Amino acid sequence: MNSRYMFSLIAVIVLFVLAWAGAAVGLQFVFGVIIPYLALITFLVGFAYKVVGWSRSAVPFRIPTTGGQQKSLPWIKHSQLDCPTNNMQVIARMALEILTFRSLFRNTRMRLKEGSKLSYQLEIFLWVGALAFHYAFLTVIIRHLRFFTEPVPFFVTLLDNVDSFFRLEVLYPNFQFGLPGVSLSSLVLLAAVAYLVTRRLFIRQVRYISMASDYFPLFLIFGIALTGILMRYFTKIDVTAAKELTMGLVTFRPTIPEGVGSIFYIHLFFVSVLLAYFPFSKLMHLAGIFLSPTRNLRTDTRAKRHINPWNYPVPVHTYEEYEDEFRDKMIEAGLPVVKMPMKTPAEEPAQEKSQGKDKE
């Protein structure tokens, strides 16, 4: 089994121990204020640096990834989503890619059957797992806005109520069953991360190409989801004190209230590490998908000629010039030439005499 995942797992365990020990010895201000601020600054600066760098990259040609028929003759059916030729078709393609992971849905996996027979199968479970992971993570982030806003926006409360089941007190205020409500997004996020990690561990081809940097964010997100579930259902914390701390961070009046347990600082430390790590990892596909020339360009190379705007005149040495310079040497060496040398009047009688001698 690939041992590279062990480095990431050990790193996350070390982070867990650091946060737990720091909170135990009285470093709540460090793990509750200083590290979150540093992580946020690193995230914003790194994110902006990557996006600006990508936006300044030269893209002189149309290089979109195509999977269908480009627009050509009127009687040939045009694949508008795979080969968009106008801005609306590009927007539709990007929307399907961002919201439904269309290219991942069409991904196939090659297998050998009956010895040497090739077969291709859709990676439907990978698509479902990735979709569940991203939407569950998005839901969790939106739900957590209630800790950073006052008053809480209506859509955050609405999403929290929809996301939680066994919340009969929403409909029946006197009914106290199921407090707190079971958050579906948290369970789905935990299960989706577990599936993605398991897939990298037990599928040989995926394990071969997986690096430690692929496992680390998965283990880190797993730790975030797990500590969040522990705080919500098992190791209870003072939610009011937690919101006081987060509101202090947002309003730049940091404070460390009493009643916030160590598990909260571990959870916050994991989130801070993920924020700081985000701009330097593959997680930056969050922004990269919008700037990818393989997706956001029109496929109109048949309808329009695209010339590199940075081309400028440069001295070149054509083959004709090369042959003119070295023709005699090429003929002596027996190399073929496109243009034979012109014969001078003095050379023609000599050549005829030599031909006559050959006949005798």
Coordinates of C-alpha atoms in Angstrom, one line a residue:
M1 CA 0.0 0.0 0.0
N2 CA 1.2 3.5 -0.8
S3 CA 2.8 4.8 2.4
R4 CA 2.6 8.5 1.3
Y5 CA -0.8 8.8 2.9
M6 CA 0.9 8.1 6.3
F7 CA 2.8 11.4 6.1
S8 CA -0.4 13.4 5.7
L9 CA -2.2 11.4 8.4
I10 CA 0.6 11.9 10.9
A11 CA 0.7 15.6 10.0
V12 CA -3.0 16.0 10.8
I13 CA -2.5 14.1 14.1
V14 CA 0.4 16.3 15.0
L15 CA -1.8 19.4 14.3
F16 CA -4.5 17.9 16.5
V17 CA -2.0 17.4 19.4
L18 CA -0.6 20.9 19.0
A19 CA -4.1 22.5 19.2
W20 CA -5.1 20.3 22.1
A21 CA -1.9 21.0 24.1
G22 CA -2.0 24.7 23.3
A23 CA -5.6 25.1 24.6
A24 CA -4.7 23.0 27.7
V25 CA -1.7 25.2 28.6
G26 CA -3.5 28.5 28.2
L27 CA -2.7 29.5 24.7
Q28 CA -6.3 30.2 23.8
F29 CA -5.4 33.6 22.5
V30 CA -2.8 32.2 20.1
F31 CA -5.1 29.5 18.7
G32 CA -8.3 31.6 18.9
V33 CA -7.1 34.9 17.5
I34 CA -3.5 35.1 16.2
I35 CA -3.5 31.9 14.1
P36 CA -6.9 32.6 12.5
Y37 CA -5.9 36.1 11.5
L38 CA -2.6 34.9 10.1
A39 CA -4.4 32.1 8.2
L40 CA -6.9 34.5 6.7
I41 CA -4.2 36.9 5.6
T42 CA -2.3 34.1 4.0
F43 CA -5.4 32.9 2.3
L44 CA -6.3 36.3 0.9
V45 CA -2.8 37.2 -0.3
G46 CA -2.1 33.8 -1.7
F47 CA -5.5 33.6 -3.4
A48 CA -5.1 37.0 -5.0
Y49 CA -1.5 36.3 -6.1
K50 CA -2.5 33.1 -7.9
V51 CA -5.5 34.6 -9.6
V52 CA -3.6 37.7 -10.8
G53 CA -0.8 35.4 -12.0
W54 CA -3.2 33.2 -14.0
S55 CA -5.1 36.3 -15.4
R56 CA -1.8 37.7 -16.8
S57 CA -0.9 34.5 -18.6
A58 CA -0.8 34.8 -22.3
V59 CA -3.6 32.9 -24.2
P60 CA -3.2 33.9 -27.8
F61 CA -5.0 30.9 -29.3
R62 CA -8.3 29.1 -28.8
I63 CA -7.4 25.9 -26.9
P64 CA -10.7 24.6 -25.4
T65 CA -11.1 21.0 -24.7
T66 CA -13.6 19.6 -27.2
G67 CA -15.7 16.5 -27.0
G68 CA -18.1 17.0 -30.0
Q69 CA -18.6 18.3 -33.4
Q70 CA -17.4 21.9 -34.1
K71 CA -19.7 24.2 -36.0
S72 CA -18.9 23.9 -39.7
L73 CA -21.4 23.2 -42.5
P74 CA -25.2 23.8 -42.0
W75 CA -26.1 20.2 -42.5
I76 CA -23.7 18.9 -39.9
K77 CA -25.1 18.9 -36.3
H78 CA -23.2 21.2 -34.0
S79 CA -22.4 20.3 -30.4
Q80 CA -23.1 23.6 -28.7
L81 CA -21.9 22.6 -25.2
D82 CA -18.8 20.8 -26.2
C83 CA -17.8 23.3 -28.9
P84 CA -19.4 26.6 -28.0
T85 CA -19.1 29.3 -30.7
N86 CA -20.7 32.3 -28.8
N87 CA -20.6 33.7 -25.3
M88 CA -24.0 32.2 -24.2
Q89 CA -22.9 28.7 -25.2
V90 CA -19.7 29.3 -23.2
I91 CA -21.7 30.4 -20.2
A92 CA -23.9 27.4 -20.4
R93 CA -20.9 25.1 -20.6
M94 CA -19.2 26.7 -17.7
A95 CA -22.4 26.6 -15.6
L96 CA -22.8 22.9 -16.2
E97 CA -19.1 22.3 -15.4
I98 CA -19.2 24.3 -12.2
L99 CA -22.6 23.3 -10.9
T100 CA -22.9 19.7 -12.0
F101 CA -19.3 18.6 -12.8
R102 CA -20.2 17.6 -16.3
S103 CA -16.8 16.5 -17.5
L104 CA -16.4 14.4 -14.4
F105 CA -19.8 12.8 -15.1
R106 CA -18.5 11.7 -18.5
N107 CA -15.2 10.4 -17.1
T108 CA -14.6 6.7 -17.9
R109 CA -12.5 4.0 -16.4
M110 CA -10.7 1.4 -18.5
R111 CA -10.6 -2.2 -17.3
L112 CA -9.4 -5.5 -18.7
K113 CA -12.0 -8.3 -18.9
E114 CA -11.6 -11.9 -20.0
G115 CA -7.8 -11.6 -20.3
S116 CA -7.1 -8.9 -22.9
K117 CA -10.6 -7.5 -23.6
L118 CA -10.8 -3.8 -22.9
S119 CA -14.0 -2.3 -21.4
Y120 CA -14.9 1.3 -20.4
Q121 CA -17.2 2.1 -17.5
L122 CA -18.5 5.4 -16.2
E123 CA -17.1 6.6 -12.9
I124 CA -20.6 7.3 -11.6
F125 CA -19.6 6.8 -8.0
L126 CA -16.7 9.3 -8.2
W127 CA -19.1 11.9 -9.7
V128 CA -21.7 11.3 -7.0
G129 CA -19.0 11.4 -4.3
A130 CA -17.4 14.6 -5.6
L131 CA -20.8 16.3 -6.0
A132 CA -21.9 15.3 -2.5
F133 CA -18.6 16.5 -1.1
H134 CA -18.7 19.9 -2.7
Y135 CA -22.3 20.7 -2.0
A136 CA -22.2 19.4 1.6
F137 CA -19.1 21.6 2.2
L138 CA -20.8 24.6 0.7
T139 CA -23.9 24.0 2.9
V140 CA -21.7 23.7 6.0
I141 CA -19.9 27.0 5.2
I142 CA -23.2 28.8 4.6
R143 CA -24.6 27.4 7.9
H144 CA -21.6 28.7 9.8
L145 CA -22.4 32.2 8.7
R146 CA -24.7 32.4 11.7
F147 CA -21.6 32.6 13.9
F148 CA -20.2 35.6 12.0
T149 CA -23.3 37.7 11.4
E150 CA -25.7 39.5 13.7
P151 CA -28.6 39.4 12.9
V152 CA -28.4 36.1 11.1
P153 CA -29.5 36.4 7.5
F154 CA -32.8 34.7 6.7
F155 CA -31.4 32.4 4.1
V156 CA -28.9 31.0 6.6
T157 CA -31.7 30.2 9.1
L158 CA -33.7 28.7 6.3
L159 CA -30.9 26.5 5.0
D160 CA -30.1 25.4 8.6
N161 CA -33.7 24.3 9.1
V162 CA -33.9 22.5 5.7
D163 CA -30.5 20.8 6.3
S164 CA -31.5 19.4 9.7
F165 CA -34.0 16.6 10.1
F166 CA -35.6 15.4 13.4
R167 CA -36.2 19.1 14.0
L168 CA -39.9 18.8 14.9
E169 CA -39.6 21.8 17.2
V170 CA -39.5 23.9 14.1
L171 CA -43.1 22.9 13.4
Y172 CA -44.1 22.2 17.0
P173 CA -42.4 24.5 19.4
N174 CA -43.5 22.5 22.4
F175 CA -41.9 19.3 21.1
Q176 CA -38.3 18.9 22.2
F177 CA -37.4 15.7 20.4
G178 CA -34.1 15.7 18.5
L179 CA -32.3 18.7 20.0
P180 CA -30.0 19.6 18.4
G181 CA -31.2 18.7 15.0
V182 CA -29.1 16.2 13.0
S183 CA -27.3 18.1 10.3
L184 CA -27.5 16.2 7.0
S185 CA -24.7 18.1 5.4
S186 CA -22.2 17.2 8.2
L187 CA -22.9 13.5 7.8
V188 CA -22.7 13.7 4.0
L189 CA -19.5 15.6 4.2
L190 CA -17.9 13.1 6.5
A191 CA -19.1 10.2 4.3
A192 CA -18.0 11.8 1.1
V193 CA -14.5 12.6 2.4
A194 CA -14.2 9.0 3.7
Y195 CA -15.2 7.7 0.2
L196 CA -12.6 9.9 -1.5
V197 CA -9.8 8.8 0.8
T198 CA -10.8 5.1 0.5
R199 CA -10.8 5.4 -3.3
R200 CA -7.3 6.8 -3.3
L201 CA -6.2 4.0 -0.9
F202 CA -7.7 0.9 -2.6
I203 CA -7.9 1.7 -6.3
R204 CA -4.4 0.8 -7.6
Q205 CA -4.3 3.3 -10.5
V206 CA -5.5 6.2 -8.3
R207 CA -3.1 5.2 -5.5
Y208 CA -0.2 5.2 -7.9
I209 CA -0.7 8.8 -8.9
S210 CA -1.7 10.1 -5.4
M211 CA 0.8 12.2 -3.6
A212 CA 1.0 13.3 0.1
S213 CA -0.4 16.7 -1.0
D214 CA -3.6 14.8 -2.2
Y215 CA -4.2 13.1 1.1
F216 CA -3.4 16.0 3.4
P217 CA -6.5 18.3 2.6
L218 CA -8.8 15.2 2.7
F219 CA -7.6 14.2 6.2
L220 CA -7.7 17.8 7.3
I221 CA -11.3 18.2 6.1
F222 CA -12.2 14.9 7.7
G223 CA -10.8 16.3 11.0
I224 CA -12.8 19.5 10.6
A225 CA -16.1 17.6 10.0
L226 CA -15.4 15.1 12.8
T227 CA -14.6 17.8 15.4
G228 CA -17.7 19.7 14.3
I229 CA -19.9 16.7 14.8
L230 CA -18.2 16.0 18.2
M231 CA -19.0 19.6 19.3
R232 CA -22.6 19.4 18.1
Y233 CA -23.7 16.0 19.4
F234 CA -21.2 14.7 22.0
T235 CA -18.7 17.1 23.6
K236 CA -21.0 20.1 24.0
I237 CA -19.6 23.6 24.1
D238 CA -21.0 27.0 25.0
V239 CA -22.4 28.1 21.6
T240 CA -23.0 31.7 22.9
A241 CA -19.3 31.9 23.9
A242 CA -18.2 30.5 20.6
K243 CA -20.2 33.1 18.7
E244 CA -18.8 35.8 21.0
L245 CA -15.3 34.7 19.9
T246 CA -16.1 34.6 16.2
M247 CA -17.9 37.9 16.3
G248 CA -14.9 39.4 18.0
L249 CA -12.7 38.2 15.1
V250 CA -15.1 39.6 12.5
T251 CA -15.3 43.0 14.2
F252 CA -11.6 43.2 14.9
R253 CA -12.3 43.3 18.7
P254 CA -10.9 39.8 19.6
T255 CA -11.9 38.4 22.9
I256 CA -11.5 35.0 24.5
P257 CA -14.6 34.2 26.5
E258 CA -15.0 31.5 29.1
G259 CA -16.7 28.2 28.4
V260 CA -15.1 27.4 25.0
G261 CA -13.7 23.9 25.2
S262 CA -10.5 22.5 23.7
I263 CA -12.4 20.8 20.9
F264 CA -13.4 24.2 19.6
Y265 CA -9.8 25.4 19.4
I266 CA -8.9 22.2 17.6
H267 CA -11.7 22.7 15.1
L268 CA -10.7 26.3 14.6
F269 CA -7.1 25.4 14.2
F270 CA -7.9 22.8 11.5
V271 CA -9.9 25.4 9.7
S272 CA -7.1 27.9 9.9
V273 CA -4.6 25.4 8.5
L274 CA -6.9 24.6 5.7
L275 CA -7.3 28.3 4.9
A276 CA -3.5 28.9 4.9
Y277 CA -2.9 25.8 2.8
F278 CA -5.6 26.5 0.3
P279 CA -3.8 28.9 -2.1
F280 CA -0.8 26.6 -2.4
S281 CA -2.7 23.4 -3.1
K282 CA -4.9 21.8 -5.8
L283 CA -7.8 23.2 -3.9
M284 CA -7.2 26.4 -6.0
H285 CA -9.3 24.8 -8.7
L286 CA -12.0 26.8 -7.0
A287 CA -10.7 29.8 -8.8
G288 CA -8.8 28.1 -11.6
I289 CA -12.0 26.7 -13.2
F290 CA -13.1 30.2 -14.1
L291 CA -9.7 31.1 -15.7
S292 CA -9.1 27.9 -17.5
P293 CA -8.7 28.5 -21.3
T294 CA -9.7 24.9 -22.0
R295 CA -13.2 25.8 -20.7
N296 CA -13.9 29.5 -21.0
L297 CA -13.0 30.1 -24.7
R298 CA -15.1 29.8 -27.8
T299 CA -14.4 27.1 -30.3
D300 CA -14.5 29.1 -33.5
T301 CA -11.2 28.2 -35.1
R302 CA -13.0 27.3 -38.3
A303 CA -15.0 30.5 -38.5
K304 CA -12.2 32.8 -37.5
R305 CA -8.4 32.8 -37.9
H306 CA -6.6 33.5 -34.7
I307 CA -3.1 35.0 -35.1
N308 CA -0.7 35.3 -32.2
P309 CA -0.7 39.0 -31.4
W310 CA 2.9 38.7 -29.9
N311 CA 4.5 37.6 -33.2
Y312 CA 7.1 39.9 -34.5
P313 CA 9.6 39.7 -37.4
V314 CA 12.6 37.6 -36.7
P315 CA 15.6 36.7 -38.9
V316 CA 15.1 33.3 -40.4
H317 CA 17.2 31.0 -42.6
T318 CA 14.9 29.2 -45.0
Y319 CA 15.7 25.9 -46.6
E320 CA 16.1 27.5 -50.0
E321 CA 18.8 29.8 -48.6
Y322 CA 20.4 26.9 -46.8
E323 CA 20.5 24.8 -50.0
D324 CA 21.9 27.8 -52.1
E325 CA 24.7 28.1 -49.5
F326 CA 25.6 24.4 -49.3
R327 CA 24.4 22.9 -52.6
D328 CA 27.8 22.0 -54.0
K329 CA 28.8 20.3 -50.8
M330 CA 25.5 18.5 -50.6
I331 CA 26.0 17.2 -54.2
E332 CA 29.5 16.0 -53.4
A333 CA 28.2 14.2 -50.3
G334 CA 25.5 12.6 -52.4
L335 CA 22.6 14.3 -50.7
P336 CA 19.5 15.1 -52.7
V337 CA 18.9 18.7 -53.6
V338 CA 15.7 20.4 -54.8
K339 CA 17.4 22.6 -57.3
M340 CA 20.4 21.4 -59.4
P341 CA 23.2 23.9 -60.1
M342 CA 23.1 25.7 -63.4
K343 CA 25.7 24.5 -66.0
T344 CA 28.2 27.1 -67.4
P345 CA 29.1 27.0 -71.2
A346 CA 32.6 25.8 -70.3
E347 CA 31.2 22.9 -68.4
E348 CA 28.9 21.6 -71.2
P349 CA 31.7 20.6 -73.8
A350 CA 33.7 19.0 -71.0
Q351 CA 30.6 17.0 -70.0
E352 CA 29.9 16.0 -73.7
K353 CA 33.5 14.8 -74.1
S354 CA 33.3 12.7 -71.0
Q355 CA 30.0 11.2 -72.2
G356 CA 31.7 10.4 -75.6
K357 CA 34.5 8.6 -73.9
D358 CA 32.1 6.6 -71.9
K359 CA 30.4 5.4 -75.1
E360 CA 33.7 4.3 -76.7

